[in-house]
Structures are given as C-alpha cells and as structure tokens.
Coordinates of C-alpha atoms in Angstrom, one line a residue:
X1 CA 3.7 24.3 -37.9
X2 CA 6.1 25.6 -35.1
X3 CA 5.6 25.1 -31.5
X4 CA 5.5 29.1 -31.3
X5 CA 2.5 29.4 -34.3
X6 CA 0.8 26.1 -31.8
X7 CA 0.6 28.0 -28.8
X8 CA -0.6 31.1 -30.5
X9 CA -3.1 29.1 -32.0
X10 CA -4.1 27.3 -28.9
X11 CA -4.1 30.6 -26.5
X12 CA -7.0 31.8 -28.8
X13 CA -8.6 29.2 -28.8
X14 CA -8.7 29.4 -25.0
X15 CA -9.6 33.1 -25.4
X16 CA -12.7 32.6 -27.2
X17 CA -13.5 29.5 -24.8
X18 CA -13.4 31.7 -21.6
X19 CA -15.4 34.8 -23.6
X20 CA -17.8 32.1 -24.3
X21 CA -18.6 30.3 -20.7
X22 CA -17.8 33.6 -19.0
X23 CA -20.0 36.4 -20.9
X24 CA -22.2 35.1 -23.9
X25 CA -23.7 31.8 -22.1
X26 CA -25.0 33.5 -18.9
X27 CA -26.2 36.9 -20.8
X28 CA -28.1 34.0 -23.0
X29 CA -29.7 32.4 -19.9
X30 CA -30.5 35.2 -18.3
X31 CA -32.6 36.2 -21.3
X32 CA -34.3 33.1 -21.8
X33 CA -35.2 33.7 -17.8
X34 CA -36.4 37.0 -18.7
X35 CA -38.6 35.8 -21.4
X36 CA -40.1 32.9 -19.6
X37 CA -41.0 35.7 -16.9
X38 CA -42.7 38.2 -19.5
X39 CA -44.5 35.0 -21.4
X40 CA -45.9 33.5 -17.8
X41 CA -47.5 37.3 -16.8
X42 CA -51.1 36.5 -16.5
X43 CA -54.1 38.8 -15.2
X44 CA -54.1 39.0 -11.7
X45 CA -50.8 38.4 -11.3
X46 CA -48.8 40.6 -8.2
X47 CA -45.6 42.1 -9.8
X48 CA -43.2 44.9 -9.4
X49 CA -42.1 47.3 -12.1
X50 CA -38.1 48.1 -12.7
X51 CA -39.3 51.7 -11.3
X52 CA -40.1 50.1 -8.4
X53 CA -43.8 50.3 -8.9
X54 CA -45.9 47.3 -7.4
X55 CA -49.3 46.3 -8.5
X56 CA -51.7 44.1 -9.8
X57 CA -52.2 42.8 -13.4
X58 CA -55.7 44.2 -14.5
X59 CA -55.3 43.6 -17.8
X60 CA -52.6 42.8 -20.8
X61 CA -51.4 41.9 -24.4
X62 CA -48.4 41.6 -26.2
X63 CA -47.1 44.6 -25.8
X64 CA -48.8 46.8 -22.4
X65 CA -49.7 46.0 -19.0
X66 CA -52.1 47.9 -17.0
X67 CA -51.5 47.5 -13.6
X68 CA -53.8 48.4 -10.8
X69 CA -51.5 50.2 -8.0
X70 CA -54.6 51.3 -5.4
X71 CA -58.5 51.3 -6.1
X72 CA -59.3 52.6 -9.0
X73 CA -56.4 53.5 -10.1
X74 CA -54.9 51.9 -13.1
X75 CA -51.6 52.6 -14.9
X76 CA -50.1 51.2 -18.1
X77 CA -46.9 49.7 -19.1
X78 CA -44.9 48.2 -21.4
X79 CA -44.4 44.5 -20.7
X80 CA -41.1 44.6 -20.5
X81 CA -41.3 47.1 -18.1
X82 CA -42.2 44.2 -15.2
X83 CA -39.3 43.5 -13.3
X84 CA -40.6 40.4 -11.5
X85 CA -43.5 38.6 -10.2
X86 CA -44.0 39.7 -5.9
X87 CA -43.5 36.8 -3.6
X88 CA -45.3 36.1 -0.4
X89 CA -42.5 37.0 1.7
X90 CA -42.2 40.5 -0.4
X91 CA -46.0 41.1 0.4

C-alpha cells in the first residue's frame, strides 16, 4: 500500500472515530437517561410536562399518565410526554 492510500485510510478511520464519540455516544446516553426517567415515574410523583405543564401523578401505565394539575382536575398524557421529575428548589 502507498503512503497516500495509508493516510486516506487512516483519515477515515479518524472520521468515523470523531462521528462516533462526538454524536452517536451522547444521543445513546441521553436516551438511556430518558428511559430510566420514564421507567422510575411512579404515582404521586411531582413532574413537568415538555408543554410546560406541572402536576401530580394520579395515576399511569405503560403508555398514559394522568396528571392532576389543580383539585379535581385531572388530565392525560402520553408518558413520554413528561419532561422531568420537579425538584424541591423548582417547587
């Protein structure tokens, strides 16, 4: 093999390296995050919705949430619709 075809060979290489560490691994961690989030969602739970929505957990399964947002008032979801679990500090 040339020096030329070694370098070409080697750039790719380093090409598919950096496309690796740089987009697939943290979009693949950033998943699993998301799915230990949805898979930890119990009742009771204070949350917010991506809309911006916050309420309780009254009740859910694997696909819906129903979230209380005032008394008596209870609205449905889909689960991946929860954006995150409310802290203390957000409350």
């Amino acid at each position: 093999m040339s020096q030329e075809a070694t370098s070409t060979v080697m750039m790719i290489v380093v090409m598919v390296a950096l496309f690796y560490f740089m987009l697939y691994r943290p979009q693949k961690k950033q998943a699993a995050k998301r799915k230990a989030l949805l898979d930890s969602l119990t009742v009771g739970t204070d949350v917010v919705t991506i809309g911006g929505i916050y309420g309780k957990i009254a009740a859910l399964d694997d696909k819906t949430v129903q979230l209380q947002v005032a008394d008596g008032i209870v609205m449905t979801f889909a689960r991946a619709a929860i954006n995150g679990k409310v802290t203390v500090e957000e409350a």
